[in-house]
Amino acid sequence: MKKIFVIISSMLVFATSCTKLSSLNDDPKKAVVVPGEMLFSSAEKNLYDNLTSNSVNLNVFRLLAQYQAQVTYIDESRYDLGTRNIPQAFWQALYRDVLKDLSAGKALIKADSALLPADAIIKKNKLAIIDITEAYTNFILVTCYGNIPYTETMDINKLDPKFDDQKTVYYALLDRLKADVAALDVSQGSFGTADLIYQGNVASWIKLANAMRLKMGLVIADIDNAKAVEVVNDAATNVFTSNADNAILEYLSSEPNTNPIWVDLVKSKRKDYVIPTTLVDPMNATNDPRRPFYYTATGSGAYIGGVYGSGNVYSSYSHVSAKITAANFEAILIDYAEVEFALAEAVARGGFAVTGTAAEHYNKGIAASITYWGGSAADAATYIAQPTVDYATLTGTWQSKIGMQKYIALYNRGYDAWLEWRRLDYPILNAPADISYSNIPVRLTYPVSEQNLNKTQYDAAAAAIGGDKVTTKLFWDKF
């Protein structure tokens, strides 16, 4: 009996010790159970952070759109995107840090019981808003890579998710957004302050979803005009009507919620970028009032652009402005100026039920951009009145007119500018020395991780889109 008692006592001591030791693996500062609303907030911030980042290891779209030129390390400006494995970094950031949080948040909110009718409406609104954010994140992925994992991405039992056809995914996203708009009910709220963009305002989310649909409808206008007309006509009746509607994330002056550009360029003390002639020269030619808000003047007081795709002396050229590199400078997902340029395009194309003229919407887009950045209505009027800006007197096609002004207005939003250049083929970019214009990237290649860990599905996807190359055009990029 004594021996049995000793053995049992020893086992109890061992078990107690193991319990105490296992507790060392728990981080008391991290929540074990996270509310779905918190995961939505995290996903919103991660989406904005990744699209706003100025880190060459993650987001090179300002370089691809030629909003920035590099100084010393010029690999990315010459379209070497593989050395730093940029396609994988951007892919992982959206799937892991945005879509995964949205998926988990949606599951938790679905599991919540709605006790009152008002609670049921709020729950429904939350789920629709999460779905809108999921749809737009997938829109970025499908317009960046082509065929993507979509239907099997969040299934933990699928270690080798299939890549869905890009056009099929795209049209499914359009259907989802339409259903989400219909599901939203303005009689109740949604996330409240957990929504970092609109603080739960459901009417604002309806406008944002419609702005997304307007944008996405025009992307396919060259290859499916009938579908584009259907989507745009339905969405255009309730979109942004002023800068007050802009989908903005306001950063703070203190970390960890600061503007990513401040982290990448100021805190890090990096001096890697200058503004290229691609942007500076046309803005100088029209005395654009946005120049002091966009970039710095040189010592002589002039705005001077560097050479894209070549080494530049940092002190000789204009840089990103102090306004943009401020720790608390906000980020934009979609704004009123972009909406007006989209409406201008719809009218210019013809066949769309959009009221007003192309010139009227074009002017509103320019004015919205100038006043948002800090210029006055008078500044906008003077700028628009110039023969080289006025829609009626400016030479060129509607694509070149709207494309150039939209390009200027999208400054600091590299991905959107790159998307518009691929879609409208304007402005004319500057090909780096010894690189042909046709070799400017029109997509990112698939991540190396997919090539190594999901090879069968990767091979099928690469073959389906016409080859895993940066020069492979996606289904909507007809011209």
CSV table of C-alpha atoms in Angstrom, one decimal:
chain,number,residue,atom,x,y,z
A,1,MET,CA,0.0,0.0,0.0
A,2,LYS,CA,2.9,2.4,0.8
A,3,LYS,CA,4.4,1.7,-2.6
A,4,ILE,CA,1.1,2.4,-4.3
A,5,PHE,CA,0.6,5.6,-2.4
A,6,VAL,CA,4.2,6.8,-3.3
A,7,ILE,CA,3.5,6.0,-7.0
A,8,ILE,CA,0.1,7.8,-7.0
A,9,SER,CA,1.6,10.8,-5.1
A,10,SER,CA,4.5,11.0,-7.7
A,11,MET,CA,2.0,10.9,-10.6
A,12,LEU,CA,-0.1,13.7,-9.0
A,13,VAL,CA,3.0,15.9,-8.5
A,14,PHE,CA,4.1,15.2,-12.1
A,15,ALA,CA,0.6,16.0,-13.4
A,16,THR,CA,0.5,19.2,-11.4
A,17,SER,CA,3.9,20.2,-12.7
A,18,CYS,CA,2.9,19.5,-16.3
A,19,THR,CA,-0.2,21.7,-15.8
A,20,LYS,CA,2.0,24.6,-14.5
A,21,LEU,CA,4.5,24.1,-17.2
A,22,SER,CA,1.9,24.1,-20.0
A,23,SER,CA,0.6,27.4,-18.8
A,24,LEU,CA,3.9,28.9,-19.8
A,25,ASN,CA,2.8,28.5,-23.4
A,26,ASP,CA,-0.2,30.8,-22.9
A,27,ASP,CA,0.3,34.5,-23.7
A,28,PRO,CA,-1.8,36.5,-21.1
A,29,LYS,CA,-1.8,39.5,-23.4
A,30,LYS,CA,-3.5,37.7,-26.3
A,31,ALA,CA,-7.2,36.8,-26.3
A,32,VAL,CA,-8.1,33.2,-26.5
A,33,VAL,CA,-11.6,33.9,-27.9
A,34,VAL,CA,-11.9,36.8,-30.3
A,35,PRO,CA,-15.2,38.5,-31.2
A,36,GLY,CA,-16.1,38.4,-34.9
A,37,GLU,CA,-16.4,42.2,-34.9
A,38,MET,CA,-12.7,42.5,-33.9
A,39,LEU,CA,-11.6,40.2,-36.7
A,40,PHE,CA,-13.6,42.4,-39.2
A,41,SER,CA,-11.7,45.5,-37.8
A,42,SER,CA,-8.4,43.6,-38.3
A,43,ALA,CA,-9.3,42.7,-41.8
A,44,GLU,CA,-10.3,46.2,-42.8
A,45,LYS,CA,-7.0,47.6,-41.4
A,46,ASN,CA,-4.9,44.9,-43.1
A,47,LEU,CA,-6.6,45.6,-46.4
A,48,TYR,CA,-5.8,49.3,-46.3
A,49,ASP,CA,-2.3,48.7,-44.9
A,50,ASN,CA,-1.4,46.3,-47.7
A,51,LEU,CA,-2.7,48.6,-50.5
A,52,THR,CA,-1.2,51.7,-48.9
A,53,SER,CA,2.2,50.2,-48.0
A,54,ASN,CA,5.3,51.7,-49.6
A,55,SER,CA,7.5,48.7,-48.8
A,56,VAL,CA,9.3,47.4,-51.8
A,57,ASN,CA,9.0,43.9,-50.2
A,58,LEU,CA,5.2,44.0,-50.4
A,59,ASN,CA,3.7,46.7,-52.6
A,60,VAL,CA,5.4,47.8,-55.8
A,61,PHE,CA,2.3,49.1,-57.5
A,62,ARG,CA,3.4,52.8,-57.2
A,63,LEU,CA,6.5,51.7,-59.2
A,64,LEU,CA,4.5,49.7,-61.8
A,65,ALA,CA,2.2,52.8,-62.2
A,66,GLN,CA,5.3,55.0,-62.3
A,67,TYR,CA,4.2,57.2,-59.4
A,68,GLN,CA,7.7,56.6,-58.0
A,69,ALA,CA,11.1,55.9,-59.4
A,70,GLN,CA,13.9,54.2,-57.5
A,71,VAL,CA,17.2,55.7,-56.5
A,72,THR,CA,19.8,53.1,-55.9
A,73,TYR,CA,18.1,49.7,-55.9
A,74,ILE,CA,16.3,49.7,-59.3
A,75,ASP,CA,15.4,46.0,-59.7
A,76,GLU,CA,11.6,46.4,-59.3
A,77,SER,CA,11.6,49.4,-61.7
A,78,ARG,CA,13.1,47.1,-64.3
A,79,TYR,CA,10.5,44.5,-63.5
A,80,ASP,CA,12.5,42.0,-61.5
A,81,LEU,CA,9.7,41.1,-59.1
A,82,GLY,CA,11.0,37.7,-58.1
A,83,THR,CA,14.2,38.5,-56.2
A,84,ARG,CA,12.3,39.8,-53.2
A,85,ASN,CA,9.4,37.4,-53.9
A,86,ILE,CA,6.9,40.3,-54.1
A,87,PRO,CA,4.1,38.3,-55.7
A,88,GLN,CA,4.1,35.9,-52.7
A,89,ALA,CA,4.2,38.6,-50.1
A,90,PHE,CA,1.1,40.4,-51.6
A,91,TRP,CA,-0.7,37.1,-52.2
A,92,GLN,CA,-0.2,36.0,-48.6
A,93,ALA,CA,-1.1,39.4,-47.1
A,94,LEU,CA,-4.5,39.3,-48.8
A,95,TYR,CA,-5.3,35.7,-48.2
A,96,ARG,CA,-3.9,35.3,-44.7
A,97,ASP,CA,-4.4,38.7,-43.2
A,98,VAL,CA,-7.6,39.9,-44.9
A,99,LEU,CA,-9.7,37.0,-46.2
A,100,LYS,CA,-8.9,34.6,-43.4
A,101,ASP,CA,-9.9,37.2,-40.8
A,102,LEU,CA,-13.1,37.9,-42.7
A,103,SER,CA,-13.9,34.3,-43.0
A,104,ALA,CA,-13.4,33.6,-39.3
A,105,GLY,CA,-15.3,36.7,-38.3
A,106,LYS,CA,-18.2,35.8,-40.5
A,107,ALA,CA,-18.4,32.3,-38.9
A,108,LEU,CA,-18.4,33.8,-35.4
A,109,ILE,CA,-21.1,36.3,-36.2
A,110,LYS,CA,-23.2,33.7,-37.8
A,111,ALA,CA,-23.0,31.7,-34.6
A,112,ASP,CA,-24.3,34.6,-32.5
A,113,SER,CA,-27.9,34.2,-31.6
A,114,ALA,CA,-30.1,37.3,-32.5
A,115,LEU,CA,-32.6,37.7,-29.6
A,116,LEU,CA,-34.7,40.6,-31.0
A,117,PRO,CA,-35.9,41.5,-34.6
A,118,ALA,CA,-33.5,44.5,-34.5
A,119,ASP,CA,-30.6,42.2,-33.6
A,120,ALA,CA,-31.4,40.0,-36.5
A,121,ILE,CA,-31.2,42.9,-38.9
A,122,ILE,CA,-27.9,44.1,-37.4
A,123,LYS,CA,-26.5,40.6,-37.7
A,124,LYS,CA,-27.6,40.5,-41.4
A,125,ASN,CA,-26.0,43.9,-42.1
A,126,LYS,CA,-22.7,42.8,-40.5
A,127,LEU,CA,-22.6,39.6,-42.7
A,128,ALA,CA,-23.4,41.6,-45.8
A,129,ILE,CA,-20.6,44.1,-45.0
A,130,ILE,CA,-18.1,41.3,-44.4
A,131,ASP,CA,-19.1,39.8,-47.8
A,132,ILE,CA,-18.6,43.2,-49.6
A,133,THR,CA,-15.1,43.4,-48.1
A,134,GLU,CA,-14.4,39.7,-49.1
A,135,ALA,CA,-15.7,40.3,-52.6
A,136,TYR,CA,-13.5,43.4,-53.2
A,137,THR,CA,-10.4,41.7,-51.8
A,138,ASN,CA,-11.0,38.8,-54.2
A,139,PHE,CA,-11.5,41.4,-57.0
A,140,ILE,CA,-8.0,42.7,-56.3
A,141,LEU,CA,-6.6,39.2,-56.4
A,142,VAL,CA,-8.3,38.2,-59.6
A,143,THR,CA,-7.3,41.4,-61.4
A,144,CYS,CA,-3.8,41.0,-60.2
A,145,TYR,CA,-3.1,37.3,-60.8
A,146,GLY,CA,-5.8,35.8,-63.1
A,147,ASN,CA,-7.1,32.4,-62.0
A,148,ILE,CA,-7.1,32.2,-58.2
A,149,PRO,CA,-8.0,29.9,-55.4
A,150,TYR,CA,-11.6,31.0,-54.6
A,151,THR,CA,-14.1,28.3,-53.8
A,152,GLU,CA,-11.7,26.1,-51.8
A,153,THR,CA,-9.5,28.7,-50.1
A,154,MET,CA,-10.9,28.6,-46.6
A,155,ASP,CA,-11.4,24.9,-46.4
A,156,ILE,CA,-8.8,23.6,-44.0
A,157,ASN,CA,-9.1,20.1,-45.4
A,158,LYS,CA,-8.0,21.4,-48.9
A,159,LEU,CA,-4.3,21.6,-48.7
A,160,ASP,CA,-4.1,21.9,-52.5
A,161,PRO,CA,-7.0,24.3,-53.4
A,162,LYS,CA,-7.9,24.5,-57.0
A,163,PHE,CA,-7.5,27.7,-59.0
A,164,ASP,CA,-10.9,28.9,-60.2
A,165,ASP,CA,-11.4,30.4,-63.7
A,166,GLN,CA,-10.8,34.1,-63.5
A,167,LYS,CA,-13.9,35.1,-65.5
A,168,THR,CA,-16.1,32.8,-63.4
A,169,VAL,CA,-14.8,34.3,-60.2
A,170,TYR,CA,-15.2,37.8,-61.5
A,171,TYR,CA,-18.9,37.3,-62.4
A,172,ALA,CA,-19.5,35.6,-59.1
A,173,LEU,CA,-18.1,38.6,-57.3
A,174,LEU,CA,-20.5,40.9,-59.2
A,175,ASP,CA,-23.4,38.7,-58.2
A,176,ARG,CA,-22.3,38.7,-54.5
A,177,LEU,CA,-22.1,42.5,-54.4
A,178,LYS,CA,-25.5,42.9,-55.9
A,179,ALA,CA,-27.0,40.5,-53.4
A,180,ASP,CA,-25.2,42.3,-50.5
A,181,VAL,CA,-26.6,45.7,-51.5
A,182,ALA,CA,-30.1,44.1,-51.5
A,183,ALA,CA,-29.5,42.5,-48.1
A,184,LEU,CA,-28.4,45.7,-46.4
A,185,ASP,CA,-31.2,47.3,-44.3
A,186,VAL,CA,-30.8,51.0,-43.3
A,187,SER,CA,-33.4,50.7,-40.6
A,188,GLN,CA,-30.6,49.4,-38.3
A,189,GLY,CA,-26.9,49.7,-37.8
A,190,SER,CA,-24.1,47.2,-38.1
A,191,PHE,CA,-20.6,47.2,-36.6
A,192,GLY,CA,-20.6,50.6,-35.0
A,193,THR,CA,-17.1,51.7,-34.1
A,194,ALA,CA,-15.7,48.3,-35.0
A,195,ASP,CA,-16.1,49.5,-38.6
A,196,LEU,CA,-13.0,51.6,-39.2
A,197,ILE,CA,-14.3,53.1,-42.4
A,198,TYR,CA,-17.9,54.2,-41.9
A,199,GLN,CA,-18.5,53.4,-38.2
A,200,GLY,CA,-21.3,51.0,-39.1
A,201,ASN,CA,-23.3,53.4,-41.3
A,202,VAL,CA,-25.3,51.1,-43.6
A,203,ALA,CA,-26.3,53.7,-46.1
A,204,SER,CA,-22.6,54.5,-46.7
A,205,TRP,CA,-21.8,50.8,-47.2
A,206,ILE,CA,-24.5,50.6,-49.9
A,207,LYS,CA,-22.9,53.5,-51.7
A,208,LEU,CA,-19.5,51.9,-51.4
A,209,ALA,CA,-20.7,48.5,-52.7
A,210,ASN,CA,-22.3,50.3,-55.6
A,211,ALA,CA,-19.1,52.3,-56.3
A,212,MET,CA,-17.3,48.9,-56.4
A,213,ARG,CA,-19.9,47.5,-58.8
A,214,LEU,CA,-19.6,50.6,-61.0
A,215,LYS,CA,-15.8,50.2,-61.1
A,216,MET,CA,-16.0,46.4,-61.7
A,217,GLY,CA,-18.6,46.8,-64.4
A,218,LEU,CA,-16.4,49.1,-66.5
A,219,VAL,CA,-13.4,46.7,-66.2
A,220,ILE,CA,-15.3,44.2,-68.3
A,221,ALA,CA,-16.8,46.7,-70.8
A,222,ASP,CA,-14.4,45.8,-73.6
A,223,ILE,CA,-15.1,42.1,-73.5
A,224,ASP,CA,-18.8,42.0,-72.3
A,225,ASN,CA,-20.5,45.3,-72.9
A,226,ALA,CA,-24.0,43.9,-72.2
A,227,LYS,CA,-23.0,42.7,-68.8
A,228,ALA,CA,-21.1,46.0,-68.1
A,229,VAL,CA,-24.2,48.0,-69.0
A,230,GLU,CA,-26.4,45.8,-66.7
A,231,VAL,CA,-24.0,46.2,-63.8
A,232,VAL,CA,-23.3,49.9,-64.2
A,233,ASN,CA,-26.9,51.0,-64.8
A,234,ASP,CA,-28.0,49.2,-61.7
A,235,ALA,CA,-25.2,50.6,-59.5
A,236,ALA,CA,-24.8,54.2,-60.8
A,237,THR,CA,-28.1,55.3,-59.3
A,238,ASN,CA,-26.7,55.3,-55.7
A,239,VAL,CA,-23.0,56.0,-55.6
A,240,PHE,CA,-20.8,58.6,-54.0
A,241,THR,CA,-22.0,62.2,-54.5
A,242,SER,CA,-19.2,64.1,-52.7
A,243,ASN,CA,-15.9,63.7,-51.0
A,244,ALA,CA,-17.8,63.1,-47.7
A,245,ASP,CA,-18.6,59.6,-49.1
A,246,ASN,CA,-15.0,58.6,-49.6
A,247,ALA,CA,-14.0,55.2,-48.2
A,248,ILE,CA,-11.3,56.4,-45.8
A,249,LEU,CA,-9.3,54.8,-43.1
A,250,GLU,CA,-7.9,57.4,-40.7
A,251,TYR,CA,-4.5,56.5,-39.3
A,252,LEU,CA,-3.3,57.8,-35.9
A,253,SER,CA,-0.1,59.7,-35.0
A,254,SER,CA,1.1,57.0,-32.6
A,255,GLU,CA,2.1,53.4,-33.4
A,256,PRO,CA,1.0,50.8,-34.2
A,257,ASN,CA,-1.8,52.5,-36.0
A,258,THR,CA,0.2,54.9,-38.1
A,259,ASN,CA,0.2,55.5,-41.8
A,260,PRO,CA,2.3,52.7,-43.4
A,261,ILE,CA,4.0,55.2,-45.7
A,262,TRP,CA,5.3,57.0,-42.6
A,263,VAL,CA,6.7,53.7,-41.3
A,264,ASP,CA,8.3,52.8,-44.7
A,265,LEU,CA,9.8,56.2,-45.6
A,266,VAL,CA,10.1,58.3,-42.4
A,267,LYS,CA,10.5,56.0,-39.5
A,268,SER,CA,12.9,53.8,-41.5
A,269,LYS,CA,14.7,56.9,-42.8
A,270,ARG,CA,14.7,55.4,-46.3
A,271,LYS,CA,15.5,57.6,-49.2
A,272,ASP,CA,14.8,55.2,-52.0
A,273,TYR,CA,12.3,57.0,-54.2
A,274,VAL,CA,11.9,60.1,-56.3
A,275,ILE,CA,8.9,61.2,-58.4
A,276,PRO,CA,9.4,60.3,-62.1
A,277,THR,CA,8.9,62.4,-65.1
A,278,THR,CA,5.9,60.3,-66.0
A,279,LEU,CA,3.8,62.2,-63.4
A,280,VAL,CA,5.7,65.4,-62.9
A,281,ASP,CA,6.0,66.6,-66.5
A,282,PRO,CA,2.3,66.5,-67.4
A,283,MET,CA,1.4,68.2,-64.1
A,284,ASN,CA,4.0,70.9,-64.7
A,285,ALA,CA,2.7,71.4,-68.2
A,286,THR,CA,-0.8,72.3,-66.9
A,287,ASN,CA,0.3,74.1,-63.6
A,288,ASP,CA,-1.5,71.5,-61.7
A,289,PRO,CA,-2.5,72.9,-58.2
A,290,ARG,CA,-2.0,69.4,-56.6
A,291,ARG,CA,1.7,69.4,-57.1
A,292,PRO,CA,2.6,70.8,-53.6
A,293,PHE,CA,0.3,68.3,-52.0
A,294,TYR,CA,1.7,65.4,-54.0
A,295,TYR,CA,5.4,65.9,-53.8
A,296,THR,CA,8.2,68.2,-52.7
A,297,ALA,CA,9.9,71.0,-54.7
A,298,THR,CA,13.7,70.9,-55.3
A,299,GLY,CA,16.1,73.5,-53.8
A,300,SER,CA,15.3,75.7,-56.8
A,301,GLY,CA,11.6,75.7,-56.0
A,302,ALA,CA,10.8,73.6,-59.1
A,303,TYR,CA,9.1,70.2,-59.4
A,304,ILE,CA,11.6,67.9,-61.1
A,305,GLY,CA,11.0,64.3,-62.0
A,306,GLY,CA,13.6,61.6,-62.1
A,307,VAL,CA,14.2,58.9,-64.7
A,308,TYR,CA,12.1,55.8,-64.3
A,309,GLY,CA,14.0,52.5,-64.4
A,310,SER,CA,17.4,54.1,-63.9
A,311,GLY,CA,19.4,55.2,-60.9
A,312,ASN,CA,18.6,58.7,-59.6
A,313,VAL,CA,20.3,61.2,-57.2
A,314,TYR,CA,17.9,61.6,-54.4
A,315,SER,CA,18.7,65.3,-53.7
A,316,SER,CA,18.2,66.3,-57.4
A,317,TYR,CA,14.5,65.4,-57.7
A,318,SER,CA,11.1,65.8,-56.1
A,319,HIS,CA,10.0,63.3,-53.4
A,320,VAL,CA,6.8,62.2,-51.8
A,321,SER,CA,5.3,65.2,-49.9
A,322,ALA,CA,5.3,65.7,-46.2
A,323,LYS,CA,1.5,65.6,-46.3
A,324,ILE,CA,1.5,62.0,-47.6
A,325,THR,CA,4.3,60.8,-45.3
A,326,ALA,CA,2.7,62.2,-42.1
A,327,ALA,CA,2.1,59.5,-39.5
A,328,ASN,CA,-1.7,60.2,-39.4
A,329,PHE,CA,-2.3,60.7,-43.2
A,330,GLU,CA,-5.4,58.7,-44.2
A,331,ALA,CA,-5.7,56.0,-46.8
A,332,ILE,CA,-8.5,55.7,-49.5
A,333,LEU,CA,-10.1,52.6,-50.9
A,334,ILE,CA,-12.5,54.3,-53.4
A,335,ASP,CA,-13.3,58.0,-53.6
A,336,TYR,CA,-15.7,60.4,-55.2
A,337,ALA,CA,-13.3,61.5,-57.9
A,338,GLU,CA,-12.8,57.9,-59.1
A,339,VAL,CA,-16.6,57.5,-59.2
A,340,GLU,CA,-17.1,60.7,-61.3
A,341,PHE,CA,-14.4,59.5,-63.8
A,342,ALA,CA,-16.2,56.2,-64.0
A,343,LEU,CA,-19.4,57.9,-64.8
A,344,ALA,CA,-17.7,60.1,-67.4
A,345,GLU,CA,-16.4,56.9,-69.0
A,346,ALA,CA,-19.8,55.3,-69.1
A,347,VAL,CA,-21.3,58.3,-70.9
A,348,ALA,CA,-18.3,58.5,-73.3
A,349,ARG,CA,-18.7,54.8,-74.2
A,350,GLY,CA,-22.3,55.2,-75.0
A,351,GLY,CA,-25.2,52.8,-74.3
A,352,PHE,CA,-25.2,53.4,-70.6
A,353,ALA,CA,-28.2,54.9,-68.7
A,354,VAL,CA,-26.0,57.5,-66.9
A,355,THR,CA,-27.3,61.1,-66.8
A,356,GLY,CA,-25.1,64.1,-67.6
A,357,THR,CA,-22.4,64.5,-70.1
A,358,ALA,CA,-18.9,63.0,-70.1
A,359,ALA,CA,-17.4,66.5,-69.8
A,360,GLU,CA,-19.6,67.3,-66.7
A,361,HIS,CA,-18.5,64.1,-64.9
A,362,TYR,CA,-14.9,64.6,-66.0
A,363,ASN,CA,-14.9,68.1,-64.5
A,364,LYS,CA,-16.5,66.9,-61.3
A,365,GLY,CA,-13.8,64.2,-61.0
A,366,ILE,CA,-11.0,66.8,-61.4
A,367,ALA,CA,-12.6,69.2,-59.0
A,368,ALA,CA,-13.2,66.5,-56.4
A,369,SER,CA,-9.6,65.5,-56.5
A,370,ILE,CA,-8.2,69.0,-56.3
A,371,THR,CA,-10.4,70.0,-53.4
A,372,TYR,CA,-9.8,66.7,-51.6
A,373,TRP,CA,-6.0,67.3,-51.6
A,374,GLY,CA,-6.3,70.9,-50.4
A,375,GLY,CA,-6.9,73.1,-53.4
A,376,SER,CA,-9.9,75.4,-53.7
A,377,ALA,CA,-12.9,75.4,-56.1
A,378,ALA,CA,-11.4,78.4,-57.8
A,379,ASP,CA,-8.1,76.4,-58.3
A,380,ALA,CA,-10.1,73.6,-59.9
A,381,ALA,CA,-12.0,76.0,-62.2
A,382,THR,CA,-8.8,77.7,-63.4
A,383,TYR,CA,-7.2,74.4,-64.0
A,384,ILE,CA,-10.1,72.9,-65.9
A,385,ALA,CA,-10.5,76.0,-68.1
A,386,GLN,CA,-7.1,75.4,-69.8
A,387,PRO,CA,-7.3,74.2,-73.4
A,388,THR,CA,-5.0,71.4,-72.5
A,389,VAL,CA,-7.4,70.2,-69.8
A,390,ASP,CA,-10.8,71.2,-71.0
A,391,TYR,CA,-12.6,68.1,-72.2
A,392,ALA,CA,-14.0,69.9,-75.3
A,393,THR,CA,-10.7,71.4,-76.5
A,394,LEU,CA,-8.2,68.7,-75.3
A,395,THR,CA,-7.1,66.5,-78.2
A,396,GLY,CA,-7.3,62.7,-78.1
A,397,THR,CA,-9.7,60.0,-77.4
A,398,TRP,CA,-12.0,59.7,-74.4
A,399,GLN,CA,-9.6,57.0,-73.2
A,400,SER,CA,-6.6,59.4,-73.2
A,401,LYS,CA,-8.5,62.3,-71.8
A,402,ILE,CA,-10.2,60.5,-68.9
A,403,GLY,CA,-7.2,58.1,-68.5
A,404,MET,CA,-4.7,60.9,-67.9
A,405,GLN,CA,-6.8,62.8,-65.4
A,406,LYS,CA,-7.9,59.7,-63.6
A,407,TYR,CA,-4.2,58.7,-63.4
A,408,ILE,CA,-3.3,62.0,-61.8
A,409,ALA,CA,-6.3,61.8,-59.4
A,410,LEU,CA,-5.4,58.3,-58.3
A,411,TYR,CA,-2.0,59.4,-57.0
A,412,ASN,CA,-0.8,57.4,-53.9
A,413,ARG,CA,-3.1,54.5,-54.9
A,414,GLY,CA,-0.7,52.5,-56.9
A,415,TYR,CA,-2.8,49.4,-57.4
A,416,ASP,CA,-5.8,51.3,-58.8
A,417,ALA,CA,-3.6,53.4,-61.1
A,418,TRP,CA,-1.9,50.2,-62.5
A,419,LEU,CA,-5.4,48.7,-63.0
A,420,GLU,CA,-6.6,51.7,-64.9
A,421,TRP,CA,-3.4,51.8,-67.1
A,422,ARG,CA,-3.9,48.2,-68.0
A,423,ARG,CA,-7.6,48.8,-68.8
A,424,LEU,CA,-7.5,52.1,-70.7
A,425,ASP,CA,-3.9,52.0,-71.9
A,426,TYR,CA,-3.3,55.6,-70.7
A,427,PRO,CA,-1.2,57.4,-69.8
A,428,ILE,CA,1.7,56.3,-71.9
A,429,LEU,CA,4.3,55.1,-69.5
A,430,ASN,CA,8.1,55.4,-69.9
A,431,ALA,CA,9.6,52.0,-70.6
A,432,PRO,CA,13.0,51.6,-68.8
A,433,ALA,CA,16.1,51.6,-70.9
A,434,ASP,CA,16.6,48.4,-72.9
A,435,ILE,CA,13.1,47.1,-72.0
A,436,SER,CA,10.3,47.2,-74.6
A,437,TYR,CA,6.9,48.7,-73.7
A,438,SER,CA,5.3,45.3,-74.3
A,439,ASN,CA,7.3,43.9,-71.3
A,440,ILE,CA,5.8,46.3,-68.8
A,441,PRO,CA,4.0,43.9,-66.3
A,442,VAL,CA,0.2,43.5,-66.7
A,443,ARG,CA,-0.1,41.0,-63.9
A,444,LEU,CA,1.9,39.5,-61.0
A,445,THR,CA,3.2,36.0,-61.4
A,446,TYR,CA,1.9,33.3,-59.0
A,447,PRO,CA,3.8,32.9,-55.7
A,448,VAL,CA,6.7,30.4,-55.5
A,449,SER,CA,4.9,28.7,-52.6
A,450,GLU,CA,2.1,27.7,-54.9
A,451,GLN,CA,4.6,26.4,-57.5
A,452,ASN,CA,6.2,24.3,-54.8
A,453,LEU,CA,3.3,23.2,-52.5
A,454,ASN,CA,0.4,23.2,-54.9
A,455,LYS,CA,2.1,22.3,-58.1
A,456,THR,CA,-0.7,20.4,-59.9
A,457,GLN,CA,-3.2,23.1,-59.4
A,458,TYR,CA,-0.5,25.8,-60.2
A,459,ASP,CA,0.4,24.1,-63.5
A,460,ALA,CA,-3.2,23.9,-64.5
A,461,ALA,CA,-3.8,27.6,-63.7
A,462,ALA,CA,-0.7,28.8,-65.5
A,463,ALA,CA,-1.7,26.8,-68.6
A,464,ALA,CA,-5.3,28.1,-68.4
A,465,ILE,CA,-4.3,31.8,-68.5
A,466,GLY,CA,-1.7,31.4,-71.2
A,467,GLY,CA,1.5,31.2,-69.1
A,468,ASP,CA,2.6,32.4,-65.7
A,469,LYS,CA,4.3,35.5,-67.0
A,470,VAL,CA,4.1,39.2,-66.1
A,471,THR,CA,3.2,39.9,-69.7
A,472,THR,CA,0.2,37.5,-69.9
A,473,LYS,CA,-3.0,39.6,-70.3
A,474,LEU,CA,-6.0,38.7,-68.1
A,475,PHE,CA,-9.4,38.0,-69.5
A,476,TRP,CA,-10.7,41.6,-69.4
A,477,ASP,CA,-7.6,43.2,-70.8
A,478,LYS,CA,-8.5,43.1,-74.5
A,479,PHE,CA,-6.4,45.9,-76.0
